[in-house]
C-alpha cells in the first residue's frame, strides 16, 4: 500500500449534488476525495513503473483531471449545469479539466464515447470540439479524464465511474435501512411540487399531496 504522504495531492469539489437526501455536499466531496486517492495511487504507480511493467504503458504525467456528470440531470440541462463535480490528481492538474469537460459534454450530447467520434464521425463534432478521447459511461454515469494517452485516460475514467456507482449504491442501501419504508427520496417524505404541476391540468377536485 502506498503511503498517503507519497501520493500526488487530490482535490475535489461538488458543483451539483443530486444525492442531498442522503449525502451533504461535504460528504459527497469527501467521497470524491477518497475515490480520487485511489486514482492517485494508480497514477503514481503507472507513472513510476519500470520499463515494460505498466500494463497500459507508462503514464507520461503524474497528474490528471476528471469531470463527473450528474446522471440524474434532465437532457435539457445545459452542459455547465450538468456537472456533478470534478477532481484533480497531482500538481497543476486543473489545466486538464477543460479538456475532460469537453470529452464529457460530447459524450453526453452524442450518447457515446467522444474517442470514437474524433476518428470516425468528425461531422458530429464541429468548430471548437476537442480532438481527443476518451470518456467512460458506467450504468448511466459519465466520467471523463485527461492528461495521459487516450487509452490511459479511458482506463482511469472507467475505474472512477465504476467505483463511484458502487459507492453511491452502498450508501443508498444504508439510507434505506435508516429510513425504513418511504415513498420519496426527500427530507420531508412528501412528493415534490413539480410532479403535481405535471398533472395540475387534470379535471376534478383538488386533492392534498399524497405523503
Short mmCIF file of C-alpha atoms in Angstrom, two decimals:
data_model
loop_
_atom_site.label_atom_id
_atom_site.label_comp_id
_atom_site.label_asym_id
_atom_site.label_seq_id
_atom_site.Cartn_x
_atom_site.Cartn_y
_atom_site.Cartn_z
CA UNK A 1 0.00 0.00 0.00
CA UNK A 2 1.35 3.42 -0.96
CA UNK A 3 1.89 5.83 1.92
CA UNK A 4 -0.64 8.68 1.69
CA UNK A 5 2.19 11.16 2.17
CA UNK A 6 3.74 9.91 -1.07
CA UNK A 7 0.58 10.31 -3.16
CA UNK A 8 0.05 13.20 -5.56
CA UNK A 9 -2.31 15.73 -3.95
CA UNK A 10 -6.02 15.17 -4.59
CA UNK A 11 -8.56 17.99 -4.77
CA UNK A 12 -12.29 17.57 -5.32
CA UNK A 13 -15.31 19.85 -5.48
CA UNK A 14 -19.04 19.30 -5.92
CA UNK A 15 -20.98 21.52 -8.31
CA UNK A 16 -24.37 19.79 -8.22
CA UNK A 17 -25.48 17.27 -5.60
CA UNK A 18 -28.37 15.03 -6.69
CA UNK A 19 -27.94 12.89 -3.58
CA UNK A 20 -28.70 15.51 -0.94
CA UNK A 21 -31.37 13.23 0.51
CA UNK A 22 -28.58 11.08 1.94
CA UNK A 23 -25.26 12.93 1.45
CA UNK A 24 -24.40 16.54 2.27
CA UNK A 25 -22.17 18.45 -0.13
CA UNK A 26 -19.29 17.95 2.31
CA UNK A 27 -19.90 14.19 2.48
CA UNK A 28 -20.11 13.87 -1.30
CA UNK A 29 -16.92 15.92 -1.64
CA UNK A 30 -15.14 13.62 0.80
CA UNK A 31 -16.36 10.60 -1.16
CA UNK A 32 -14.89 12.07 -4.34
CA UNK A 33 -11.63 12.74 -2.49
CA UNK A 34 -11.49 9.14 -1.28
CA UNK A 35 -12.03 7.82 -4.80
CA UNK A 36 -9.53 10.38 -6.07
CA UNK A 37 -6.88 8.95 -3.75
CA UNK A 38 -7.39 5.56 -5.39
CA UNK A 39 -6.79 7.16 -8.76
CA UNK A 40 -3.74 8.95 -7.32
CA UNK A 41 -2.31 5.56 -6.34
CA UNK A 42 -2.88 4.30 -9.87
CA UNK A 43 -1.40 7.41 -11.49
CA UNK A 44 1.70 7.27 -9.29
CA UNK A 45 2.18 3.54 -9.82
CA UNK A 46 1.84 3.79 -13.60
CA UNK A 47 3.94 6.94 -13.88
CA UNK A 48 6.87 5.50 -11.92
CA UNK A 49 6.70 1.89 -13.17
CA UNK A 50 9.82 0.28 -14.53
CA UNK A 51 10.01 -0.13 -18.33
CA UNK A 52 7.63 -2.82 -19.51
CA UNK A 53 5.79 -3.07 -16.19
CA UNK A 54 2.89 -0.64 -16.67
CA UNK A 55 0.03 -2.68 -18.26
CA UNK A 56 -1.09 0.26 -20.44
CA UNK A 57 2.32 1.82 -20.88
CA UNK A 58 3.96 4.34 -18.56
CA UNK A 59 1.83 7.38 -17.78
CA UNK A 60 3.54 10.50 -19.18
CA UNK A 61 2.42 12.74 -16.28
CA UNK A 62 1.91 12.39 -12.52
CA UNK A 63 -1.26 14.49 -12.77
CA UNK A 64 -4.81 14.13 -14.11
CA UNK A 65 -8.13 15.95 -14.23
CA UNK A 66 -11.56 14.29 -14.00
CA UNK A 67 -15.04 15.66 -14.72
CA UNK A 68 -18.11 13.78 -13.48
CA UNK A 69 -21.57 14.44 -14.92
CA UNK A 70 -24.80 14.22 -12.97
CA UNK A 71 -26.60 11.08 -14.20
CA UNK A 72 -29.91 12.43 -12.87
CA UNK A 73 -29.75 15.67 -14.88
CA UNK A 74 -32.52 16.27 -17.38
CA UNK A 75 -31.48 16.09 -21.03
CA UNK A 76 -32.38 19.77 -21.44
CA UNK A 77 -29.89 20.77 -18.73
CA UNK A 78 -27.06 22.90 -20.10
CA UNK A 79 -23.61 21.24 -20.06
CA UNK A 80 -22.22 23.62 -17.43
CA UNK A 81 -25.17 22.85 -15.14
CA UNK A 82 -24.96 19.08 -15.66
CA UNK A 83 -21.62 18.71 -13.89
CA UNK A 84 -21.83 16.80 -10.62
CA UNK A 85 -18.25 17.54 -9.68
CA UNK A 86 -14.61 17.41 -10.62
CA UNK A 87 -11.37 16.26 -9.10
CA UNK A 88 -7.69 16.66 -9.79
CA UNK A 89 -4.73 14.45 -9.03
CA UNK A 90 -1.27 15.98 -8.78
CA UNK A 91 0.15 19.46 -9.03
CA UNK A 92 -1.00 21.85 -11.76
CA UNK A 93 -3.73 19.39 -12.75
CA UNK A 94 -6.54 21.93 -13.00
CA UNK A 95 -5.38 22.82 -16.53
CA UNK A 96 -6.66 19.41 -17.69
CA UNK A 97 -10.23 19.97 -16.50
CA UNK A 98 -11.44 21.88 -19.62
CA UNK A 99 -10.23 19.00 -21.78
CA UNK A 100 -12.07 16.48 -19.61
CA UNK A 101 -15.16 18.70 -19.62
CA UNK A 102 -15.15 18.79 -23.43
CA UNK A 103 -14.99 14.99 -23.59
CA UNK A 104 -17.79 14.62 -21.05
CA UNK A 105 -20.04 17.15 -22.80
CA UNK A 106 -19.51 15.47 -26.18
CA UNK A 107 -20.25 12.05 -24.68
CA UNK A 108 -23.50 13.35 -23.19
CA UNK A 109 -24.56 15.05 -26.43
CA UNK A 110 -23.61 12.20 -28.75
CA UNK A 111 -24.66 9.35 -26.49
CA UNK A 112 -21.27 7.69 -26.77
CA UNK A 113 -17.55 7.99 -26.20
CA UNK A 114 -16.03 11.08 -27.77
CA UNK A 115 -12.94 9.00 -28.53
CA UNK A 116 -14.83 7.23 -31.30
CA UNK A 117 -16.28 10.30 -32.96
CA UNK A 118 -12.94 12.05 -33.31
CA UNK A 119 -11.82 9.22 -35.60
CA UNK A 120 -14.96 8.01 -37.33
CA UNK A 121 -17.54 10.81 -37.24
CA UNK A 122 -15.90 14.24 -37.41
CA UNK A 123 -19.13 15.56 -38.95
CA UNK A 124 -20.65 15.29 -35.45
CA UNK A 125 -18.03 17.48 -33.79
CA UNK A 126 -17.94 20.94 -35.29
CA UNK A 127 -15.96 24.07 -34.52
CA UNK A 128 -14.46 24.15 -31.03
CA UNK A 129 -14.68 20.39 -30.44
CA UNK A 130 -11.88 18.62 -28.62
CA UNK A 131 -9.91 16.27 -30.87
CA UNK A 132 -9.11 13.60 -28.30
CA UNK A 133 -10.88 10.95 -26.19
CA UNK A 134 -11.74 9.07 -24.17
CA UNK A 135 -14.65 9.20 -21.75
CA UNK A 136 -16.40 6.38 -19.91
CA UNK A 137 -20.03 5.66 -19.14
CA UNK A 138 -20.83 3.14 -16.42
CA UNK A 139 -24.52 2.44 -15.80
CA UNK A 140 -25.51 5.93 -16.93
CA UNK A 141 -22.72 7.81 -15.13
CA UNK A 142 -20.33 9.67 -17.45
CA UNK A 143 -16.78 10.44 -16.33
CA UNK A 144 -14.07 11.96 -18.49
CA UNK A 145 -10.36 12.18 -17.71
CA UNK A 146 -7.44 14.00 -19.28
CA UNK A 147 -3.64 14.23 -19.28
CA UNK A 148 -2.46 10.72 -20.22
CA UNK A 149 -2.77 8.82 -23.50
CA UNK A 150 -6.34 8.27 -24.74
CA UNK A 151 -6.42 4.64 -23.58
CA UNK A 152 -4.91 5.55 -20.20
CA UNK A 153 -7.49 8.31 -19.76
CA UNK A 154 -10.25 5.84 -20.60
CA UNK A 155 -8.99 3.33 -18.04
CA UNK A 156 -8.80 5.86 -15.21
CA UNK A 157 -12.18 7.39 -16.10
CA UNK A 158 -13.84 3.96 -16.20
CA UNK A 159 -12.41 2.99 -12.80
CA UNK A 160 -13.59 6.23 -11.20
CA UNK A 161 -17.05 5.85 -12.73
CA UNK A 162 -17.43 2.21 -11.65
CA UNK A 163 -16.27 2.88 -8.11
CA UNK A 164 -18.49 5.94 -7.70
CA UNK A 165 -21.54 3.97 -8.90
CA UNK A 166 -20.79 1.24 -6.36
CA UNK A 167 -20.23 3.68 -3.51
CA UNK A 168 -23.44 5.62 -4.21
CA UNK A 169 -25.34 2.32 -4.32
CA UNK A 170 -23.88 1.20 -1.00
CA UNK A 171 -24.77 4.50 0.66
CA UNK A 172 -28.28 4.36 -0.79
CA UNK A 173 -28.81 0.90 0.68
CA UNK A 174 -27.63 2.17 4.07
CA UNK A 175 -30.04 5.11 3.75
CA UNK A 176 -32.93 2.75 3.06
CA UNK A 177 -32.22 0.81 6.22
CA UNK A 178 -32.03 4.01 8.26
CA UNK A 179 -35.26 5.44 6.85
CA UNK A 180 -37.37 2.32 6.52
CA UNK A 181 -40.42 2.34 4.24
CA UNK A 182 -40.71 5.63 2.36
CA UNK A 183 -42.18 6.69 -0.98
CA UNK A 184 -39.95 9.67 -1.76
CA UNK A 185 -36.21 10.31 -1.50
CA UNK A 186 -36.56 13.58 0.35
CA UNK A 187 -36.08 15.01 3.81
CA UNK A 188 -39.83 15.55 4.24
CA UNK A 189 -41.01 12.35 2.58
CA UNK A 190 -43.53 14.37 0.57
CA UNK A 191 -43.94 14.44 -3.20
CA UNK A 192 -42.19 17.39 -4.90
CA UNK A 193 -44.32 20.18 -6.36
CA UNK A 194 -43.06 19.52 -9.89
CA UNK A 195 -44.99 16.27 -10.12
CA UNK A 196 -48.21 17.95 -9.04
CA UNK A 197 -47.61 20.62 -11.67
CA UNK A 198 -47.31 17.92 -14.31
CA UNK A 199 -50.89 16.77 -13.66
CA UNK A 200 -52.46 20.03 -12.49
CA UNK A 201 -54.38 20.23 -15.78
CA UNK A 202 -56.35 17.07 -14.96
CA UNK A 203 -60.01 17.95 -14.16
CA UNK A 204 -61.57 17.15 -10.85
CA UNK A 205 -61.39 18.05 -7.22
CA UNK A 206 -58.16 19.44 -5.82
CA UNK A 207 -56.58 16.85 -3.59
CA UNK A 208 -53.87 17.27 -0.95
CA UNK A 209 -50.46 15.96 -1.84
CA UNK A 210 -50.03 12.31 -1.04
CA UNK A 211 -47.48 11.57 1.66
#
